[in-house]
Each structure stands twice: as C-alpha cells, then as structure tokens.
XYZ file of N, CA, C and O in Angstrom:
448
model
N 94.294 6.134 63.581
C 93.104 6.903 63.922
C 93.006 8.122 63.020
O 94.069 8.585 62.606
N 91.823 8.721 62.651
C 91.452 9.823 61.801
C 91.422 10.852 62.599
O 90.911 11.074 63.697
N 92.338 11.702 61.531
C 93.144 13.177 63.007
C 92.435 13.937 61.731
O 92.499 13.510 60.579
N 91.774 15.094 62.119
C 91.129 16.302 61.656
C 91.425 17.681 62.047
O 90.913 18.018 63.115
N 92.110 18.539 61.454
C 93.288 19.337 61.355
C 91.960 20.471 60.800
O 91.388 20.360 59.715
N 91.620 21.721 62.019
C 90.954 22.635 61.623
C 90.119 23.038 62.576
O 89.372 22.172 63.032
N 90.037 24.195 63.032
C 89.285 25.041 64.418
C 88.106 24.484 64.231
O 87.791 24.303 63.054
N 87.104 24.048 65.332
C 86.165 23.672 65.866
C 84.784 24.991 65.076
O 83.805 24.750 64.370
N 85.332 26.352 65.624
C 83.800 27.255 65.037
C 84.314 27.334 63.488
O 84.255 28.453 62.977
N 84.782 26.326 62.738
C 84.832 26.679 60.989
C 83.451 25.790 61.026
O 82.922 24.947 61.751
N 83.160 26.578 59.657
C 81.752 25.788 59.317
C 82.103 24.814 58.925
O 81.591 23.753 59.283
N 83.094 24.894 58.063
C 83.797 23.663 57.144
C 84.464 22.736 58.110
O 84.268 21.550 57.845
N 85.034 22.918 58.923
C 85.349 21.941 59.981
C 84.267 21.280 60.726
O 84.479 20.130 61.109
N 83.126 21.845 60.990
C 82.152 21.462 61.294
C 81.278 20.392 60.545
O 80.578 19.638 61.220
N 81.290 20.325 59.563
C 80.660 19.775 58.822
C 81.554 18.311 58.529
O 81.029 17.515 57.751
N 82.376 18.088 58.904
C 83.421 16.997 58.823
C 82.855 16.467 60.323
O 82.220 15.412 60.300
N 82.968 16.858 61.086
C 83.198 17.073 62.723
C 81.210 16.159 62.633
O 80.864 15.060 63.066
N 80.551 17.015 62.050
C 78.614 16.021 62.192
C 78.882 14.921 61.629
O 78.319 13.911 62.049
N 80.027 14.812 60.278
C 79.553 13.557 59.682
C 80.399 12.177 60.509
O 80.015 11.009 60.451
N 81.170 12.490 60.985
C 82.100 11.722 61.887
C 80.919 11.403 63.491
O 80.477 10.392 64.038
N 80.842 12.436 63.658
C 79.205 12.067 64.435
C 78.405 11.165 64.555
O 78.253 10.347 65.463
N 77.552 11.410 63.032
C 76.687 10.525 62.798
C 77.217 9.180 62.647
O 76.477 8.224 62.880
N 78.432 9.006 62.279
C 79.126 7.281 61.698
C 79.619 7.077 63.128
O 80.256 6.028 63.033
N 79.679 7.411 64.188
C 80.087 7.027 65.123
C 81.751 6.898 64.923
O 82.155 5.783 65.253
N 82.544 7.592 64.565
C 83.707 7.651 63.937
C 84.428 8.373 64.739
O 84.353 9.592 64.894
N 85.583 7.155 65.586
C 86.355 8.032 66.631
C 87.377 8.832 65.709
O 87.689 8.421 64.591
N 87.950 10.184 66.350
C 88.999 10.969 65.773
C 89.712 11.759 66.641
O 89.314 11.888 67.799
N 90.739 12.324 66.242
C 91.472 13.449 66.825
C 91.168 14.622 65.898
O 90.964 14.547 64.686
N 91.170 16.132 66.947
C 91.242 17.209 66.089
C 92.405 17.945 66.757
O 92.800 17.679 67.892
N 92.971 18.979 65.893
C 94.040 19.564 66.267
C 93.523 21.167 65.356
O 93.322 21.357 64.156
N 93.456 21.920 66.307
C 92.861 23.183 66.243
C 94.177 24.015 65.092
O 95.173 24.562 65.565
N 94.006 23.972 64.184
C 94.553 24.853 63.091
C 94.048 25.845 62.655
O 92.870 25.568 62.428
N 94.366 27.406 62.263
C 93.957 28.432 61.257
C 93.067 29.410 62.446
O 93.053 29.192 63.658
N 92.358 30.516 61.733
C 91.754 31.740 62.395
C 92.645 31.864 63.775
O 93.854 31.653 63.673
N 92.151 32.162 64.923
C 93.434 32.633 66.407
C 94.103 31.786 66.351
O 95.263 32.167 66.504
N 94.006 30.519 66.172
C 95.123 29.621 66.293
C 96.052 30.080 65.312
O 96.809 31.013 65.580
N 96.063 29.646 64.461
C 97.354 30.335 62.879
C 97.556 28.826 62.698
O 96.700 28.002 63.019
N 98.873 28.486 62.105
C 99.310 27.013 61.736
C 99.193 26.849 60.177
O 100.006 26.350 59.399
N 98.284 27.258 59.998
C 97.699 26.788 58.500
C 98.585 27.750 57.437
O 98.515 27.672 56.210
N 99.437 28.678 58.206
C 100.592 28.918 56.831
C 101.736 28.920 56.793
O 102.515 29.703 56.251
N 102.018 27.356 57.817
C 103.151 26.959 58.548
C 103.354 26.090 57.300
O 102.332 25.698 56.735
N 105.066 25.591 56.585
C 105.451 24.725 55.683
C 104.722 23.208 56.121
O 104.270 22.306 55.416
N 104.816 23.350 57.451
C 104.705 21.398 57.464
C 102.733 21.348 56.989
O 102.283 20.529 56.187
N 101.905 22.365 57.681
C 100.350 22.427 56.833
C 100.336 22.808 55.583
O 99.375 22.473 54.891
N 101.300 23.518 55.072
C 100.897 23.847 53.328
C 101.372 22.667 52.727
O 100.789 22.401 51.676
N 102.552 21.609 53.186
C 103.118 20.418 52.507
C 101.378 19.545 52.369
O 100.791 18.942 51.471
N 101.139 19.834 53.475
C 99.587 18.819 53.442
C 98.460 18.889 52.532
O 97.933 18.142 51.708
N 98.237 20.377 53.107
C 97.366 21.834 52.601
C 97.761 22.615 51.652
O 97.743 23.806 51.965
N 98.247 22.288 50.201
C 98.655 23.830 49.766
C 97.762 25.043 49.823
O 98.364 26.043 49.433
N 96.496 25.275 50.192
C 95.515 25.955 49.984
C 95.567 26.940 51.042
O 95.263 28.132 50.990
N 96.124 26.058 52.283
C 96.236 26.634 53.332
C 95.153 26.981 54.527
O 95.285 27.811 55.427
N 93.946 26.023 54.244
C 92.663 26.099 54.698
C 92.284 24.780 55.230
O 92.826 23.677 55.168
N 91.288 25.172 55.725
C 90.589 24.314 56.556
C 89.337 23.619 56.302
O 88.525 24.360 55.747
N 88.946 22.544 56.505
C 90.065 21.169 57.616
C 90.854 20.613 56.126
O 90.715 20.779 54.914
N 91.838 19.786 57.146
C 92.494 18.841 56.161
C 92.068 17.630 57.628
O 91.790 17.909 58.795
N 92.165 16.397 57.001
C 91.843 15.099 57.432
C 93.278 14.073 56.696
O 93.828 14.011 55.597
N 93.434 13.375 58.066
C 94.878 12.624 57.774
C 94.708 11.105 58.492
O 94.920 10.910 59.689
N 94.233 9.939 57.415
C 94.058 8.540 58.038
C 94.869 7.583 57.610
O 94.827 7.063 56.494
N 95.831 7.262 58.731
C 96.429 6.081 58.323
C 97.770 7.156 57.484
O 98.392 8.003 58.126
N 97.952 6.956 56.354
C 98.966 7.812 55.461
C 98.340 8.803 54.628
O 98.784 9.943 54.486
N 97.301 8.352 54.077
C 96.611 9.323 53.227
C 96.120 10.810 53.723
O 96.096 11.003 54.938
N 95.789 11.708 52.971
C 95.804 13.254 53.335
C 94.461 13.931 52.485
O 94.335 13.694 51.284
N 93.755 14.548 53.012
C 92.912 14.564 52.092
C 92.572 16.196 52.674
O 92.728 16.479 53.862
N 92.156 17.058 51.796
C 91.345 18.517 52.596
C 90.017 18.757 51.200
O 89.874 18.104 50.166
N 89.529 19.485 51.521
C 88.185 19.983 51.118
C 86.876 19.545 51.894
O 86.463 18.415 51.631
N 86.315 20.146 52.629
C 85.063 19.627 53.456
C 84.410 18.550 52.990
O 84.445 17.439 53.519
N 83.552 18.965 51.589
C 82.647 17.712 50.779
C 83.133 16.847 50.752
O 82.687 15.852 51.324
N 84.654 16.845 49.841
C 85.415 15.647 49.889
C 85.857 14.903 50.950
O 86.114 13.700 50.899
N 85.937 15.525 51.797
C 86.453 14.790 53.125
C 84.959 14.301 53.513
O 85.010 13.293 54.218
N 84.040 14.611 53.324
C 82.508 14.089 53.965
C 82.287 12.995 52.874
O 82.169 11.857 53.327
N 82.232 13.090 51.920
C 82.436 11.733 50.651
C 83.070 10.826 51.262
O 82.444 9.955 51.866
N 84.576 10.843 51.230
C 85.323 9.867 51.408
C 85.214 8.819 52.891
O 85.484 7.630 53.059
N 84.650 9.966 53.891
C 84.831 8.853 54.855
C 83.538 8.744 55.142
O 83.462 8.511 56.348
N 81.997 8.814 54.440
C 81.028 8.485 54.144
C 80.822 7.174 52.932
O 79.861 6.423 52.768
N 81.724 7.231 52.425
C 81.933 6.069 51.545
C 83.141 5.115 52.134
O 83.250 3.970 51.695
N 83.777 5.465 52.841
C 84.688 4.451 53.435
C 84.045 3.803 54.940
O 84.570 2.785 55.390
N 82.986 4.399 55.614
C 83.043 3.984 56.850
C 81.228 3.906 56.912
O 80.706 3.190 57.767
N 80.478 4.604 56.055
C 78.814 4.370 56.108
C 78.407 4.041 54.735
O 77.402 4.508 54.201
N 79.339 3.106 54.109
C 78.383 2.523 52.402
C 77.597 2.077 52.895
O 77.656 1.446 53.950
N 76.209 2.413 51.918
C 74.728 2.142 52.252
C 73.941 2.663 53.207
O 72.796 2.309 53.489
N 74.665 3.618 53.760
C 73.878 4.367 54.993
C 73.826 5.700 54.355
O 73.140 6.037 53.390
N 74.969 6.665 55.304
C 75.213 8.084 54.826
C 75.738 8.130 53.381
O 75.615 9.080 52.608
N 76.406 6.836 53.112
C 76.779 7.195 51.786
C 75.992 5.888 50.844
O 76.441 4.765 50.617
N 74.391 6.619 50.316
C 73.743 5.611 49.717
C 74.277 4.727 48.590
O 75.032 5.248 47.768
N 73.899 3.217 48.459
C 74.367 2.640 47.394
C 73.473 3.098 46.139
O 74.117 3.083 45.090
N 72.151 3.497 46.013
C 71.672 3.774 44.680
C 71.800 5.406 44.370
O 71.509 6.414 45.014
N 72.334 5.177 43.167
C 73.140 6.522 42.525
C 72.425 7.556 42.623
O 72.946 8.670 42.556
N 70.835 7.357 42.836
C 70.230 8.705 42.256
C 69.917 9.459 43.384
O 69.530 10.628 43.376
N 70.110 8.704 44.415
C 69.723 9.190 45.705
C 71.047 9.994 46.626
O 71.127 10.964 47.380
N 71.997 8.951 46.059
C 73.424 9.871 46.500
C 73.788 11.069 46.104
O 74.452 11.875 46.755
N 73.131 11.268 44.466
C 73.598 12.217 43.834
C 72.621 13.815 43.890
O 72.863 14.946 43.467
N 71.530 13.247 44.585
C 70.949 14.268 45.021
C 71.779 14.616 46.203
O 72.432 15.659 46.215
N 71.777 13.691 47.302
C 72.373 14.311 48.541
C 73.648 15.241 48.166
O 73.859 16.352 48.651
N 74.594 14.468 47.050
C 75.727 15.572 46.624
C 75.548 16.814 46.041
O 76.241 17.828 46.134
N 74.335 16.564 45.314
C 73.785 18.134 44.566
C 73.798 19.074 45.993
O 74.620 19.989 46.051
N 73.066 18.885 46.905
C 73.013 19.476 47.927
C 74.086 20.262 48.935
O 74.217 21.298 49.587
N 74.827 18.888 48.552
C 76.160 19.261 49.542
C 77.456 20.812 48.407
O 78.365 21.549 48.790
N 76.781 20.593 47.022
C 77.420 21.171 46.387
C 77.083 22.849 46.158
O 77.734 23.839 45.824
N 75.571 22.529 46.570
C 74.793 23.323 46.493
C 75.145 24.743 48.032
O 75.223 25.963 48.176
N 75.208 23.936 48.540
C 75.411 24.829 50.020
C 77.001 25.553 49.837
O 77.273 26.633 50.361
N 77.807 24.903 49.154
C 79.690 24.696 49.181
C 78.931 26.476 48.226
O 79.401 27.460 48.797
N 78.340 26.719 47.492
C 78.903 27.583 46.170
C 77.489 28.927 46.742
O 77.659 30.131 46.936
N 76.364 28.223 46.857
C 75.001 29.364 47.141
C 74.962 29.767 48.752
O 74.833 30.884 49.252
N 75.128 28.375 49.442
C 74.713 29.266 51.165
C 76.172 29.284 51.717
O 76.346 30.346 52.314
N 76.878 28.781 51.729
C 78.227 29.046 52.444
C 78.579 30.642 52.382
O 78.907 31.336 53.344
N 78.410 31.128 50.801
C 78.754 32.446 51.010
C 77.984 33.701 52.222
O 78.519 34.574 52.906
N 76.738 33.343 52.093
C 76.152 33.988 53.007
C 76.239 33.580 54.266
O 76.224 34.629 54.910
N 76.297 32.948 54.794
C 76.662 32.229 56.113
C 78.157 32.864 56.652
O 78.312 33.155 57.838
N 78.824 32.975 56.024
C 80.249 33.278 56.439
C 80.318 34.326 57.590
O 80.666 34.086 58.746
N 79.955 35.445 57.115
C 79.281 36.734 58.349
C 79.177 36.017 59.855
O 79.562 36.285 60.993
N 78.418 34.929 59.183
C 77.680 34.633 60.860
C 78.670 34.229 61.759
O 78.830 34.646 62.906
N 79.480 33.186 61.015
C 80.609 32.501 61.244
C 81.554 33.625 61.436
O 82.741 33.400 61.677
C-alpha cells in the first residue's frame, strides 16, 4: 500500500493527498515535520535527505518532491486520465504544476 509521510495542513502534502483523491488511490499517511518533528530524524533523512515534506513510499521504492510524487503516481495509476497520453496536453498541465512549485507557492506560504 502507498504510505505518504507528511502533515496533512502542508500544501505540498496536500497536493499529493487531491491527487490520490481524484485516482481513487487507497493510502496511509503518517504525520511527519512542522509540530510533529520526525523529518530530521536519521531513519527520514535516509529517505528524505532534504528533510521535507511529503516523501511517498510504494511497495520498496521512495520517492519525495510533491510534483514528482503527483507525476509518478499519475502516470502509474491514471495513464490517459490525470496523466494525459498526448504530450502537448500533459505538458501544459506540467507547465502549470511547475508554474505554481516556483511563482504561487511562494506567496501562499504565509497563508499556510
């Protein structure tokens, strides 16, 4: 089962947390980082060197970065849906997703 490692009010956890949503994608979460702490514990930096949040852990594999973690199990669990098969259409949706990671995330943070 897909265990998702990262406090519930992160935006970035959040955004893992809708796309698992929308795919109907059962998971576990385990509340890591801000009041909780964890995230600068050896056994999360072995995972995490970054030390941030979420990291996502399926099967053996380990994966952290929000987008990337929304890629991968958008392409592993919704090809042709959330994760379109024609390139130009995916690659807008990624412009977007890249777009928010670098221009609105920063401002948003406050709120969060």
């Amino acid at each position: 089962m897909l265990k998702i490692l990262g406090r519930a009010t992160s935006s970035n956890v959040q955004k893992v947390l809708w796309a698992c949503g929308e795919m109907g994608l059962p998971f576990e979460r385990e509340n890591i980082g801000g009041p909780f702490g964890g995230n600068d514990k050896p056994e999360y930096l072995a995972l995490n060197p970054n030390g941030r949040v979420p990291t996502i852990i399926e099967d053996d594999f380990v994966l952290w970065e929000s987008n990337s973690c929304v890629r991968y199990l958008a392409a592993k669990h919704a090809a042709g849906t959330l994760y379109p098969d024609d390139l130009r259409v995916r690659a807008d949706g990624e412009r977007w997703m890249d777009w928010q990671l670098t221009v609105c995330s920063p401002a948003m943070v406050p709120v969060f």
